[in-house]
PDB file of C-alpha atoms in Angstrom:
ATOM      1  CA  MET C   1      -8.563 -17.388   0.203  1.00  0.00           C
ATOM      2  CA  GLY C   2      -6.441 -17.057  -2.915  1.00  0.00           C
ATOM      3  CA  PHE C   3      -6.826 -17.117  -6.645  1.00  0.00           C
ATOM      4  CA  CYS C   4      -9.552 -19.218  -8.169  1.00  0.00           C
ATOM      5  CA  GLU C   5     -11.346 -19.412 -11.489  1.00  0.00           C
ATOM      6  CA  ASN C   6     -13.579 -16.372 -12.218  1.00  0.00           C
ATOM      7  CA  ALA C   7     -12.383 -14.464  -9.137  1.00  0.00           C
ATOM      8  CA  GLN C   8     -12.124 -10.690  -9.508  1.00  0.00           C
ATOM      9  CA  ILE C   9      -8.557  -9.518  -8.991  1.00  0.00           C
ATOM     10  CA  GLN C  10      -7.664  -5.902  -8.312  1.00  0.00           C
ATOM     11  CA  MET C  11      -4.036  -4.799  -8.661  1.00  0.00           C
ATOM     12  CA  ILE C  12      -3.103  -2.611  -5.688  1.00  0.00           C
ATOM     13  CA  ALA C  13       0.614  -2.123  -6.331  1.00  0.00           C
ATOM     14  CA  HIS C  14       3.478  -3.570  -8.337  1.00  0.00           C
ATOM     15  CA  ASN C  15       7.110  -3.177  -7.405  1.00  0.00           C
ATOM     16  CA  SER C  16       9.335  -6.216  -6.968  1.00  0.00           C
ATOM     17  CA  ALA C  17       6.140  -8.220  -6.358  1.00  0.00           C
ATOM     18  CA  PHE C  18       2.452  -7.856  -7.153  1.00  0.00           C
ATOM     19  CA  ILE C  19       0.043  -6.823  -4.417  1.00  0.00           C
ATOM     20  CA  CYS C  20      -3.465  -7.898  -5.374  1.00  0.00           C
ATOM     21  CA  LYS C  21      -6.868  -7.810  -3.766  1.00  0.00           C
ATOM     22  CA  VAL C  22      -8.797 -11.044  -4.307  1.00  0.00           C
ATOM     23  CA  CYS C  23     -12.237 -11.142  -2.698  1.00  0.00           C
ATOM     24  CA  ASP C  24     -11.573  -9.573   0.718  1.00  0.00           C
ATOM     25  CA  SER C  25      -7.957 -10.703   0.985  1.00  0.00           C
ATOM     26  CA  LYS C  26      -4.704  -9.006   0.026  1.00  0.00           C
ATOM     27  CA  ILE C  27      -2.203 -11.331  -1.603  1.00  0.00           C
ATOM     28  CA  ILE C  28       1.434 -10.664  -2.452  1.00  0.00           C
ATOM     29  CA  ILE C  29       2.910 -12.785  -5.247  1.00  0.00           C
ATOM     30  CA  SER C  30       6.257 -12.728  -7.015  1.00  0.00           C
ATOM     31  CA  GLU C  31       6.615 -11.779 -10.673  1.00  0.00           C
ATOM     32  CA  GLY C  32       7.414 -15.428 -11.426  1.00  0.00           C
ATOM     33  CA  LEU C  33       4.128 -16.635  -9.930  1.00  0.00           C
ATOM     34  CA  ALA C  34       2.212 -13.776 -11.541  1.00  0.00           C
ATOM     35  CA  ARG C  35       3.274 -15.056 -14.970  1.00  0.00           C
ATOM     36  CA  ASN C  36       1.186 -18.180 -14.304  1.00  0.00           C
ATOM     37  CA  VAL C  37      -2.018 -16.221 -13.644  1.00  0.00           C
ATOM     38  CA  ILE C  38      -4.231 -15.752 -16.699  1.00  0.00           C
ATOM     39  CA  VAL C  39      -6.632 -12.831 -16.465  1.00  0.00           C
ATOM     40  CA  GLY C  40      -9.345 -11.459 -18.701  1.00  0.00           C
ATOM     41  CA  GLN C  41     -11.234  -8.195 -18.934  1.00  0.00           C
ATOM     42  CA  CYS C  42     -13.887  -7.789 -16.275  1.00  0.00           C
ATOM     43  CA  PRO C  43     -17.328  -7.177 -17.831  1.00  0.00           C
ATOM     44  CA  GLN C  44     -17.991  -4.366 -15.357  1.00  0.00           C
ATOM     45  CA  PRO C  45     -15.563  -2.354 -13.253  1.00  0.00           C
ATOM     46  CA  ALA C  46     -14.767  -3.922  -9.917  1.00  0.00           C
ATOM     47  CA  GLU C  47     -15.663  -2.018  -6.773  1.00  0.00           C
ATOM     48  CA  GLY C  48     -12.901   0.471  -6.049  1.00  0.00           C
ATOM     49  CA  ASP C  49     -11.601   0.274  -9.634  1.00  0.00           C
ATOM     50  CA  MET C  50     -10.549   3.946  -9.449  1.00  0.00           C
ATOM     51  CA  ALA C  51      -7.726   2.912  -7.108  1.00  0.00           C
ATOM     52  CA  GLU C  52      -6.255   0.947 -10.010  1.00  0.00           C
ATOM     53  CA  GLN C  53      -5.677   4.216 -11.862  1.00  0.00           C
ATOM     54  CA  GLU C  54      -3.988   5.881  -8.896  1.00  0.00           C
ATOM     55  CA  ASP C  55      -0.270   5.704  -8.185  1.00  0.00           C
ATOM     56  CA  ILE C  56      -0.094   3.529  -5.073  1.00  0.00           C
ATOM     57  CA  LYS C  57       3.197   2.650  -3.372  1.00  0.00           C
ATOM     58  CA  ARG C  58       4.388   1.422  -0.029  1.00  0.00           C
ATOM     59  CA  LEU C  59       5.271   4.291   2.300  1.00  0.00           C
ATOM     60  CA  SER C  60       8.801   2.862   2.532  1.00  0.00           C
ATOM     61  CA  GLU C  61       9.286   3.505  -1.222  1.00  0.00           C
ATOM     62  CA  LEU C  62       8.584   7.245  -1.094  1.00  0.00           C
ATOM     63  CA  THR C  63      11.390   9.808  -1.198  1.00  0.00           C
ATOM     64  CA  VAL C  64      12.099  12.814   1.030  1.00  0.00           C
ATOM     65  CA  GLY C  65       9.576  15.606   0.394  1.00  0.00           C
ATOM     66  CA  GLN C  66       7.088  13.315  -1.351  1.00  0.00           C
ATOM     67  CA  THR C  67       3.473  13.535  -0.165  1.00  0.00           C
ATOM     68  CA  GLY C  68       0.438  11.329  -0.449  1.00  0.00           C
ATOM     69  CA  ARG C  69      -2.600   9.970   1.346  1.00  0.00           C
ATOM     70  CA  VAL C  70      -2.831   6.745   3.305  1.00  0.00           C
ATOM     71  CA  HIS C  71      -4.691   4.240   1.117  1.00  0.00           C
ATOM     72  CA  ASP C  72      -4.702   1.012   3.116  1.00  0.00           C
ATOM     73  CA  PHE C  73      -2.584  -1.464   5.084  1.00  0.00           C
ATOM     74  CA  LEU C  74      -1.150  -4.668   3.630  1.00  0.00           C
ATOM     75  CA  GLU C  75      -2.109  -6.643   6.715  1.00  0.00           C
ATOM     76  CA  GLU C  76      -4.636  -6.515   9.500  1.00  0.00           C
ATOM     77  CA  ASN C  77      -2.589  -7.055  12.648  1.00  0.00           C
ATOM     78  CA  ASP C  78      -1.677  -5.386  15.948  1.00  0.00           C
ATOM     79  CA  THR C  79       1.043  -3.280  14.308  1.00  0.00           C
ATOM     80  CA  CYS C  80      -1.385  -1.825  11.761  1.00  0.00           C
ATOM     81  CA  ALA C  81      -3.984  -1.191  14.471  1.00  0.00           C
ATOM     82  CA  ARG C  82      -1.335   0.707  16.468  1.00  0.00           C
ATOM     83  CA  LEU C  83      -0.376   2.749  13.383  1.00  0.00           C
ATOM     84  CA  GLU C  84      -4.038   3.688  12.900  1.00  0.00           C
ATOM     85  CA  GLU C  85      -4.236   4.751  16.544  1.00  0.00           C
ATOM     86  CA  MET C  86      -1.241   7.037  15.903  1.00  0.00           C
ATOM     87  CA  GLY C  87      -3.192   8.835  13.160  1.00  0.00           C
ATOM     88  CA  LEU C  88      -2.292   6.891  10.021  1.00  0.00           C
ATOM     89  CA  THR C  89      -5.853   6.336   8.855  1.00  0.00           C
ATOM     90  CA  PRO C  90      -7.024   5.916   5.241  1.00  0.00           C
ATOM     91  CA  GLY C  91      -7.310   9.286   3.506  1.00  0.00           C
ATOM     92  CA  GLU C  92      -4.903  11.038   5.879  1.00  0.00           C
ATOM     93  CA  GLN C  93      -2.254  13.271   4.235  1.00  0.00           C
ATOM     94  CA  ILE C  94       1.393  12.339   4.928  1.00  0.00           C
ATOM     95  CA  GLU C  95       4.764  13.798   3.953  1.00  0.00           C
ATOM     96  CA  ILE C  96       8.190  12.148   4.062  1.00  0.00           C
ATOM     97  CA  ILE C  97      10.486  14.400   6.125  1.00  0.00           C
ATOM     98  CA  ARG C  98      13.712  12.377   6.346  1.00  0.00           C
ATOM     99  CA  PHE C  99      15.273   8.943   6.492  1.00  0.00           C
ATOM    100  CA  ALA C 100      17.931   7.976   9.023  1.00  0.00           C
ATOM    101  CA  PRO C 101      21.377   7.362   7.456  1.00  0.00           C
ATOM    102  CA  LEU C 102      20.732   3.642   6.976  1.00  0.00           C
ATOM    103  CA  GLY C 103      17.090   4.197   5.942  1.00  0.00           C
ATOM    104  CA  ASP C 104      15.588   3.168   9.268  1.00  0.00           C
ATOM    105  CA  PRO C 105      13.633   4.823  10.823  1.00  0.00           C
ATOM    106  CA  VAL C 106      11.741   7.168   8.508  1.00  0.00           C
ATOM    107  CA  GLU C 107      10.276  10.426   9.827  1.00  0.00           C
ATOM    108  CA  ILE C 108       6.919  11.529   8.424  1.00  0.00           C
ATOM    109  CA  LYS C 109       4.534  14.391   9.050  1.00  0.00           C
ATOM    110  CA  VAL C 110       0.929  13.383   9.677  1.00  0.00           C
ATOM    111  CA  ARG C 111      -1.901  15.439  11.207  1.00  0.00           C
ATOM    112  CA  GLY C 112       0.539  18.290  11.878  1.00  0.00           C
ATOM    113  CA  TYR C 113       3.029  16.309  13.969  1.00  0.00           C
ATOM    114  CA  MET C 114       6.213  14.339  13.302  1.00  0.00           C
ATOM    115  CA  LEU C 115       6.155  10.565  13.601  1.00  0.00           C
ATOM    116  CA  SER C 116       9.047   8.103  13.266  1.00  0.00           C
ATOM    117  CA  LEU C 117       8.338   4.664  11.818  1.00  0.00           C
ATOM    118  CA  ARG C 118      10.501   1.587  11.483  1.00  0.00           C
ATOM    119  CA  ARG C 119      11.105   0.392   7.927  1.00  0.00           C
ATOM    120  CA  GLU C 120       9.039  -2.761   8.533  1.00  0.00           C
ATOM    121  CA  GLU C 121       6.113  -0.579   9.672  1.00  0.00           C
ATOM    122  CA  ALA C 122       6.461   1.719   6.642  1.00  0.00           C
ATOM    123  CA  GLU C 123       6.375  -1.331   4.349  1.00  0.00           C
ATOM    124  CA  LEU C 124       2.879  -2.207   5.631  1.00  0.00           C
ATOM    125  CA  ILE C 125       1.335   1.143   4.614  1.00  0.00           C
ATOM    126  CA  LEU C 126       0.020   1.746   1.084  1.00  0.00           C
ATOM    127  CA  VAL C 127      -0.033   5.403   0.011  1.00  0.00           C
ATOM    128  CA  ASN C 128      -1.757   7.203  -2.899  1.00  0.00           C
ATOM    129  CA  ILE C 129       0.982   9.421  -4.306  1.00  0.00           C
ATOM    130  CA  ALA C 130       0.078  13.095  -4.781  1.00  0.00           C
ATOM    131  CA  ALA C 131       0.297  14.183  -8.419  1.00  0.00           C
TER     132      ALA C 131
END
């Protein structure tokens, strides 16, 4: 698990840190560490390369009224499994309805109903932003 010579790296998102897919793992690295990674052009597009061209952000970074589709989760844990059980599955349309005064929780619309998420839950969800 991690970066190694000749590994294919797919950029998933970049905000204050880089979120990369390496083999079957998702890795988050700081900009400082990312400067030490030397990459070259892949001879053929990696599987899922179209996602690289999409605007992908964490759900917690969206603004009120913004819509998108669930892309993936940053982790595979009990919290993410529970979120999937609540209807947040890849490809599902979501809309940001409102944030509480201090930004936590966030209310979203998914599958026709309103759902409130804690900020730490919203940070685990990657969303393709609607154009």
